[in-house]
């Protein structure tokens, strides 16, 4: 078996990364989605397995144990990708923000870095409001999106505009196919 391909899906809040990744996993059963740890409180209506929700103490202990592939602080909360416990025999999908994406790319230059952009700032605002983020949170995330998009577009191997889900998934599957074939 080849080394697993690491596919990093990054993009500002409200770009629709979660929906895109869910659809991707339905299309490609050779992919495994890493479940991140976070110190953020669970949103109302958010599924229990969206993250492993932990305290800052638990998070810091795992950092001490070198248990993360990458981690970062994002808008006041800690987020990290745990190292897989065992070889899972599948390619790995990480849905993470840019700082983490850069850490992964530095350690694994062969990783495929995908940056997802929302179709427009207005649509992004609508998606953020719809999932129940507070007004200040939405404003904070939209402000952060400007610099994230500049940086992400420059850094990524592939940039996908998430306006039409089916087209976006097809583009992502194509990019993964190419990356797999280059892995040799
Ligand atoms: P949210 O609070 O909206 O769930 O996530 C905030 C941001 O953190 C999103 O851009 C999300 O992709 C990112 N994120 C989620 N898990 C991780 C992780 O394990 N590591 C890093 N670096 N970012 C993460």
PDB file of C-alpha atoms and ligand atoms in Angstrom:
ATOM      1  CA  UNK A   1       0.000   0.000   0.000  1.00  0.00           C
ATOM      2  CA  UNK A   2       1.207   3.519  -0.857  1.00  0.00           C
ATOM      3  CA  UNK A   3       1.641   6.136   1.841  1.00  0.00           C
ATOM      4  CA  UNK A   4      -1.799   7.700   2.295  1.00  0.00           C
ATOM      5  CA  UNK A   5      -2.408  10.895   0.368  1.00  0.00           C
ATOM      6  CA  UNK A   6      -3.270  13.817   2.650  1.00  0.00           C
ATOM      7  CA  UNK A   7      -5.959  16.094   1.247  1.00  0.00           C
ATOM      8  CA  UNK A   8      -6.244  19.387   3.081  1.00  0.00           C
ATOM      9  CA  UNK A   9      -9.494  21.277   2.538  1.00  0.00           C
ATOM     10  CA  UNK A  10      -9.248  24.852   3.699  1.00  0.00           C
ATOM     11  CA  UNK A  11     -11.293  27.994   3.235  1.00  0.00           C
ATOM     12  CA  UNK A  12     -13.059  30.718   5.168  1.00  0.00           C
ATOM     13  CA  UNK A  13     -16.077  30.035   7.403  1.00  0.00           C
ATOM     14  CA  UNK A  14     -19.222  29.909   5.266  1.00  0.00           C
ATOM     15  CA  UNK A  15     -17.393  28.705   2.143  1.00  0.00           C
ATOM     16  CA  UNK A  16     -19.311  25.443   2.431  1.00  0.00           C
ATOM     17  CA  UNK A  17     -16.313  23.179   3.141  1.00  0.00           C
ATOM     18  CA  UNK A  18     -18.345  20.847   5.350  1.00  0.00           C
ATOM     19  CA  UNK A  19     -21.017  20.243   2.714  1.00  0.00           C
ATOM     20  CA  UNK A  20     -18.368  19.751   0.054  1.00  0.00           C
ATOM     21  CA  UNK A  21     -16.387  17.292   2.183  1.00  0.00           C
ATOM     22  CA  UNK A  22     -19.536  15.309   3.085  1.00  0.00           C
ATOM     23  CA  UNK A  23     -20.393  14.984  -0.610  1.00  0.00           C
ATOM     24  CA  UNK A  24     -16.797  14.040  -1.410  1.00  0.00           C
ATOM     25  CA  UNK A  25     -16.824  11.215   1.146  1.00  0.00           C
ATOM     26  CA  UNK A  26     -20.044   9.859  -0.323  1.00  0.00           C
ATOM     27  CA  UNK A  27     -18.419   9.698  -3.762  1.00  0.00           C
ATOM     28  CA  UNK A  28     -15.081   8.254  -2.710  1.00  0.00           C
ATOM     29  CA  UNK A  29     -15.078   5.515  -0.088  1.00  0.00           C
ATOM     30  CA  UNK A  30     -11.262   5.325  -0.125  1.00  0.00           C
ATOM     31  CA  UNK A  31     -11.176   8.561   1.911  1.00  0.00           C
ATOM     32  CA  UNK A  32     -11.139   8.931   5.687  1.00  0.00           C
ATOM     33  CA  UNK A  33     -12.139  12.185   7.398  1.00  0.00           C
ATOM     34  CA  UNK A  34     -10.036  13.115  10.387  1.00  0.00           C
ATOM     35  CA  UNK A  35     -12.147  14.331  13.316  1.00  0.00           C
ATOM     36  CA  UNK A  36     -10.535  17.375  14.879  1.00  0.00           C
ATOM     37  CA  UNK A  37     -10.305  18.306  18.521  1.00  0.00           C
ATOM     38  CA  UNK A  38     -11.533  21.725  19.574  1.00  0.00           C
ATOM     39  CA  UNK A  39     -11.994  23.800  22.713  1.00  0.00           C
ATOM     40  CA  UNK A  40     -14.869  25.684  21.031  1.00  0.00           C
ATOM     41  CA  UNK A  41     -18.277  25.112  22.614  1.00  0.00           C
ATOM     42  CA  UNK A  42     -20.674  23.017  20.585  1.00  0.00           C
ATOM     43  CA  UNK A  43     -23.126  25.100  18.525  1.00  0.00           C
ATOM     44  CA  UNK A  44     -26.807  24.586  18.976  1.00  0.00           C
ATOM     45  CA  UNK A  45     -27.875  21.881  16.543  1.00  0.00           C
ATOM     46  CA  UNK A  46     -24.278  20.879  15.766  1.00  0.00           C
ATOM     47  CA  UNK A  47     -23.798  17.125  15.729  1.00  0.00           C
ATOM     48  CA  UNK A  48     -21.930  15.537  18.652  1.00  0.00           C
ATOM     49  CA  UNK A  49     -19.348  14.051  16.321  1.00  0.00           C
ATOM     50  CA  UNK A  50     -18.572  17.275  14.414  1.00  0.00           C
ATOM     51  CA  UNK A  51     -15.522  17.505  16.686  1.00  0.00           C
ATOM     52  CA  UNK A  52     -14.064  15.943  19.767  1.00  0.00           C
ATOM     53  CA  UNK A  53     -15.086  18.756  22.153  1.00  0.00           C
ATOM     54  CA  UNK A  54     -12.473  19.101  24.905  1.00  0.00           C
ATOM     55  CA  UNK A  55     -11.307  21.513  27.610  1.00  0.00           C
ATOM     56  CA  UNK A  56      -8.172  23.651  27.144  1.00  0.00           C
ATOM     57  CA  UNK A  57      -6.435  21.434  29.723  1.00  0.00           C
ATOM     58  CA  UNK A  58      -7.169  18.270  27.740  1.00  0.00           C
ATOM     59  CA  UNK A  59      -6.027  19.987  24.563  1.00  0.00           C
ATOM     60  CA  UNK A  60      -2.753  21.143  26.124  1.00  0.00           C
ATOM     61  CA  UNK A  61      -2.106  17.660  27.457  1.00  0.00           C
ATOM     62  CA  UNK A  62      -2.430  16.227  23.945  1.00  0.00           C
ATOM     63  CA  UNK A  63      -0.021  18.907  22.634  1.00  0.00           C
ATOM     64  CA  UNK A  64       2.406  17.808  25.357  1.00  0.00           C
ATOM     65  CA  UNK A  65       2.043  14.192  24.254  1.00  0.00           C
ATOM     66  CA  UNK A  66       2.831  15.259  20.638  1.00  0.00           C
ATOM     67  CA  UNK A  67      -0.557  13.899  19.641  1.00  0.00           C
ATOM     68  CA  UNK A  68      -1.395  16.384  16.869  1.00  0.00           C
ATOM     69  CA  UNK A  69      -0.375  16.455  13.229  1.00  0.00           C
ATOM     70  CA  UNK A  70      -1.017  20.196  13.455  1.00  0.00           C
ATOM     71  CA  UNK A  71      -2.922  22.561  15.722  1.00  0.00           C
ATOM     72  CA  UNK A  72      -3.719  26.243  15.916  1.00  0.00           C
ATOM     73  CA  UNK A  73      -5.645  28.933  17.740  1.00  0.00           C
ATOM     74  CA  UNK A  74      -8.449  30.374  15.602  1.00  0.00           C
ATOM     75  CA  UNK A  75     -10.608  33.260  16.823  1.00  0.00           C
ATOM     76  CA  UNK A  76      -9.900  32.403  20.456  1.00  0.00           C
ATOM     77  CA  UNK A  77     -10.392  28.627  20.284  1.00  0.00           C
ATOM     78  CA  UNK A  78      -7.902  25.795  19.862  1.00  0.00           C
ATOM     79  CA  UNK A  79      -8.309  23.333  16.974  1.00  0.00           C
ATOM     80  CA  UNK A  80      -6.097  20.351  16.161  1.00  0.00           C
ATOM     81  CA  UNK A  81      -5.884  17.299  13.912  1.00  0.00           C
ATOM     82  CA  UNK A  82      -5.062  14.238  16.034  1.00  0.00           C
ATOM     83  CA  UNK A  83      -2.515  11.853  14.591  1.00  0.00           C
ATOM     84  CA  UNK A  84      -4.311   8.667  13.468  1.00  0.00           C
ATOM     85  CA  UNK A  85      -3.975   5.878  16.040  1.00  0.00           C
ATOM     86  CA  UNK A  86      -3.223   3.282  13.389  1.00  0.00           C
ATOM     87  CA  UNK A  87      -2.717   2.925   9.667  1.00  0.00           C
ATOM     88  CA  UNK A  88      -6.284   3.214   8.415  1.00  0.00           C
ATOM     89  CA  UNK A  89      -5.450   2.165   4.850  1.00  0.00           C
ATOM     90  CA  UNK A  90      -7.280   5.126   3.305  1.00  0.00           C
ATOM     91  CA  UNK A  91      -6.357   8.572   2.073  1.00  0.00           C
ATOM     92  CA  UNK A  92      -6.829  11.226   4.736  1.00  0.00           C
ATOM     93  CA  UNK A  93      -9.022  14.335   4.482  1.00  0.00           C
ATOM     94  CA  UNK A  94      -8.392  17.236   6.848  1.00  0.00           C
ATOM     95  CA  UNK A  95     -10.853  20.123   6.936  1.00  0.00           C
ATOM     96  CA  UNK A  96      -8.803  22.817   8.621  1.00  0.00           C
ATOM     97  CA  UNK A  97      -7.951  26.529   8.502  1.00  0.00           C
ATOM     98  CA  UNK A  98      -4.948  27.955   6.682  1.00  0.00           C
ATOM     99  CA  UNK A  99      -2.394  28.103   9.454  1.00  0.00           C
ATOM    100  CA  UNK A 100      -2.840  24.367  10.013  1.00  0.00           C
ATOM    101  CA  UNK A 101      -2.815  23.741   6.262  1.00  0.00           C
ATOM    102  CA  UNK A 102       0.615  25.399   6.058  1.00  0.00           C
ATOM    103  CA  UNK A 103       1.943  23.222   8.865  1.00  0.00           C
ATOM    104  CA  UNK A 104       0.749  20.072   7.091  1.00  0.00           C
ATOM    105  CA  UNK A 105       2.221  21.203   3.758  1.00  0.00           C
ATOM    106  CA  UNK A 106       5.565  21.939   5.446  1.00  0.00           C
ATOM    107  CA  UNK A 107       5.708  18.407   6.884  1.00  0.00           C
ATOM    108  CA  UNK A 108       4.136  16.684   3.862  1.00  0.00           C
ATOM    109  CA  UNK A 109       4.964  18.622   0.652  1.00  0.00           C
ATOM    110  CA  UNK A 110       3.159  15.966  -1.407  1.00  0.00           C
ATOM    111  CA  UNK A 111      -0.162  16.754   0.351  1.00  0.00           C
ATOM    112  CA  UNK A 112      -2.909  18.177  -1.869  1.00  0.00           C
ATOM    113  CA  UNK A 113      -3.939  21.604  -0.620  1.00  0.00           C
ATOM    114  CA  UNK A 114      -7.442  22.607  -1.709  1.00  0.00           C
ATOM    115  CA  UNK A 115      -8.778  26.081  -1.019  1.00  0.00           C
ATOM    116  CA  UNK A 116     -12.559  26.537  -1.142  1.00  0.00           C
ATOM    117  CA  UNK A 117     -14.027  29.968  -1.853  1.00  0.00           C
ATOM    118  CA  UNK A 118     -17.627  31.039  -1.316  1.00  0.00           C
ATOM    119  CA  UNK A 119     -19.418  32.306  -4.448  1.00  0.00           C
ATOM    120  CA  UNK A 120     -19.754  35.802  -2.944  1.00  0.00           C
ATOM    121  CA  UNK A 121     -19.398  37.645   0.351  1.00  0.00           C
ATOM    122  CA  UNK A 122     -23.193  37.974   0.556  1.00  0.00           C
ATOM    123  CA  UNK A 123     -23.728  34.221   0.148  1.00  0.00           C
ATOM    124  CA  UNK A 124     -21.001  33.591   2.708  1.00  0.00           C
ATOM    125  CA  UNK A 125     -22.737  35.938   5.180  1.00  0.00           C
ATOM    126  CA  UNK A 126     -26.043  34.147   4.565  1.00  0.00           C
ATOM    127  CA  UNK A 127     -24.495  30.716   5.239  1.00  0.00           C
ATOM    128  CA  UNK A 128     -22.808  31.914   8.435  1.00  0.00           C
ATOM    129  CA  UNK A 129     -26.036  33.466   9.724  1.00  0.00           C
ATOM    130  CA  UNK A 130     -28.011  30.380   8.815  1.00  0.00           C
ATOM    131  CA  UNK A 131     -25.871  28.108  10.971  1.00  0.00           C
ATOM    132  CA  UNK A 132     -26.592  30.297  13.986  1.00  0.00           C
ATOM    133  CA  UNK A 133     -23.317  32.206  14.491  1.00  0.00           C
ATOM    134  CA  UNK A 134     -23.795  35.421  16.499  1.00  0.00           C
ATOM    135  CA  UNK A 135     -23.698  38.790  14.703  1.00  0.00           C
ATOM    136  CA  UNK A 136     -20.211  39.582  16.059  1.00  0.00           C
ATOM    137  CA  UNK A 137     -18.942  36.152  15.069  1.00  0.00           C
ATOM    138  CA  UNK A 138     -20.254  36.552  11.538  1.00  0.00           C
ATOM    139  CA  UNK A 139     -18.627  39.992  11.236  1.00  0.00           C
ATOM    140  CA  UNK A 140     -15.327  38.642  12.601  1.00  0.00           C
ATOM    141  CA  UNK A 141     -15.325  35.717  10.179  1.00  0.00           C
ATOM    142  CA  UNK A 142     -16.196  37.849   7.156  1.00  0.00           C
ATOM    143  CA  UNK A 143     -13.373  40.236   8.026  1.00  0.00           C
ATOM    144  CA  UNK A 144     -10.917  37.373   8.378  1.00  0.00           C
ATOM    145  CA  UNK A 145     -12.084  35.919   5.044  1.00  0.00           C
ATOM    146  CA  UNK A 146     -10.421  38.718   3.039  1.00  0.00           C
ATOM    147  CA  UNK A 147      -6.874  37.888   4.119  1.00  0.00           C
ATOM    148  CA  UNK A 148      -7.588  34.134   4.186  1.00  0.00           C
ATOM    149  CA  UNK A 149      -8.651  34.259   0.538  1.00  0.00           C
ATOM    150  CA  UNK A 150      -5.578  36.175  -0.574  1.00  0.00           C
ATOM    151  CA  UNK A 151      -3.251  33.836   1.260  1.00  0.00           C
ATOM    152  CA  UNK A 152      -5.163  30.640   0.489  1.00  0.00           C
ATOM    153  CA  UNK A 153      -5.396  31.322  -3.229  1.00  0.00           C
ATOM    154  CA  UNK A 154      -1.645  31.891  -3.413  1.00  0.00           C
ATOM    155  CA  UNK A 155      -0.817  28.790  -1.388  1.00  0.00           C
ATOM    156  CA  UNK A 156      -3.262  26.183  -2.688  1.00  0.00           C
ATOM    157  CA  UNK A 157      -2.693  23.520  -5.334  1.00  0.00           C
ATOM    158  CA  UNK A 158      -6.336  23.859  -6.369  1.00  0.00           C
ATOM    159  CA  UNK A 159      -8.878  26.644  -5.773  1.00  0.00           C
ATOM    160  CA  UNK A 160     -12.542  25.656  -5.949  1.00  0.00           C
ATOM    161  CA  UNK A 161     -15.433  28.122  -6.007  1.00  0.00           C
ATOM    162  CA  UNK A 162     -18.276  26.491  -4.128  1.00  0.00           C
ATOM    163  CA  UNK A 163     -21.303  27.803  -6.019  1.00  0.00           C
ATOM    164  CA  UNK A 164     -22.566  24.591  -7.587  1.00  0.00           C
ATOM    165  CA  UNK A 165     -22.011  21.596  -5.297  1.00  0.00           C
ATOM    166  CA  UNK A 166     -21.955  18.940  -8.006  1.00  0.00           C
ATOM    167  CA  UNK A 167     -19.430  20.836 -10.103  1.00  0.00           C
ATOM    168  CA  UNK A 168     -17.308  21.587  -7.032  1.00  0.00           C
ATOM    169  CA  UNK A 169     -17.235  17.885  -6.034  1.00  0.00           C
ATOM    170  CA  UNK A 170     -16.355  16.882  -9.585  1.00  0.00           C
ATOM    171  CA  UNK A 171     -13.414  19.329  -9.599  1.00  0.00           C
ATOM    172  CA  UNK A 172     -12.232  18.016  -6.251  1.00  0.00           C
ATOM    173  CA  UNK A 173     -12.460  14.369  -7.370  1.00  0.00           C
ATOM    174  CA  UNK A 174     -10.475  15.236 -10.475  1.00  0.00           C
ATOM    175  CA  UNK A 175      -7.728  16.938  -8.429  1.00  0.00           C
ATOM    176  CA  UNK A 176      -7.556  13.933  -6.074  1.00  0.00           C
ATOM    177  CA  UNK A 177      -7.315  11.577  -9.054  1.00  0.00           C
ATOM    178  CA  UNK A 178      -4.372  13.540 -10.432  1.00  0.00           C
ATOM    179  CA  UNK A 179      -2.632  13.655  -7.034  1.00  0.00           C
ATOM    180  CA  UNK A 180      -3.080   9.881  -6.633  1.00  0.00           C
ATOM    181  CA  UNK A 181      -1.622   9.213 -10.044  1.00  0.00           C
ATOM    182  CA  UNK A 182       1.388  11.453  -9.315  1.00  0.00           C
ATOM    183  CA  UNK A 183       2.015   9.609  -6.046  1.00  0.00           C
ATOM    184  CA  UNK A 184       3.026   6.696  -8.230  1.00  0.00           C
TER     185      UNK A 184
HETATM  186  P1  LIG B   1     -15.561  26.210  13.166  1.00  0.00           P
HETATM  187  O1  LIG B   1     -15.487  26.871  14.509  1.00  0.00           O
HETATM  188  O2  LIG B   1     -16.330  27.054  12.190  1.00  0.00           O
HETATM  189  O3  LIG B   1     -16.061  24.795  13.240  1.00  0.00           O
HETATM  190  O4  LIG B   1     -14.066  26.122  12.596  1.00  0.00           O
HETATM  191  C1  LIG B   1     -13.287  27.260  12.487  1.00  0.00           C
HETATM  192  C2  LIG B   1     -12.147  26.976  11.544  1.00  0.00           C
HETATM  193  O5  LIG B   1     -11.259  26.005  12.116  1.00  0.00           O
HETATM  194  C3  LIG B   1     -12.592  26.392  10.197  1.00  0.00           C
HETATM  195  O6  LIG B   1     -11.864  27.054   9.165  1.00  0.00           O
HETATM  196  C4  LIG B   1     -12.211  24.944  10.304  1.00  0.00           C
HETATM  197  O7  LIG B   1     -11.911  24.370   9.026  1.00  0.00           O
HETATM  198  C5  LIG B   1     -10.942  25.047  11.132  1.00  0.00           C
HETATM  199  N1  LIG B   1     -10.571  23.786  11.776  1.00  0.00           N
HETATM  200  C6  LIG B   1     -11.361  22.769  12.156  1.00  0.00           C
HETATM  201  N2  LIG B   1     -10.636  21.779  12.676  1.00  0.00           N
HETATM  202  C7  LIG B   1      -9.337  22.157  12.606  1.00  0.00           C
HETATM  203  C8  LIG B   1      -8.096  21.541  12.960  1.00  0.00           C
HETATM  204  O8  LIG B   1      -8.013  20.416  13.436  1.00  0.00           O
HETATM  205  N3  LIG B   1      -6.979  22.252  12.727  1.00  0.00           N
HETATM  206  C9  LIG B   1      -7.002  23.500  12.186  1.00  0.00           C
HETATM  207  N4  LIG B   1      -5.839  24.103  11.956  1.00  0.00           N
HETATM  208  N5  LIG B   1      -8.145  24.112  11.829  1.00  0.00           N
HETATM  209  C10 LIG B   1      -9.302  23.444  12.045  1.00  0.00           C
END
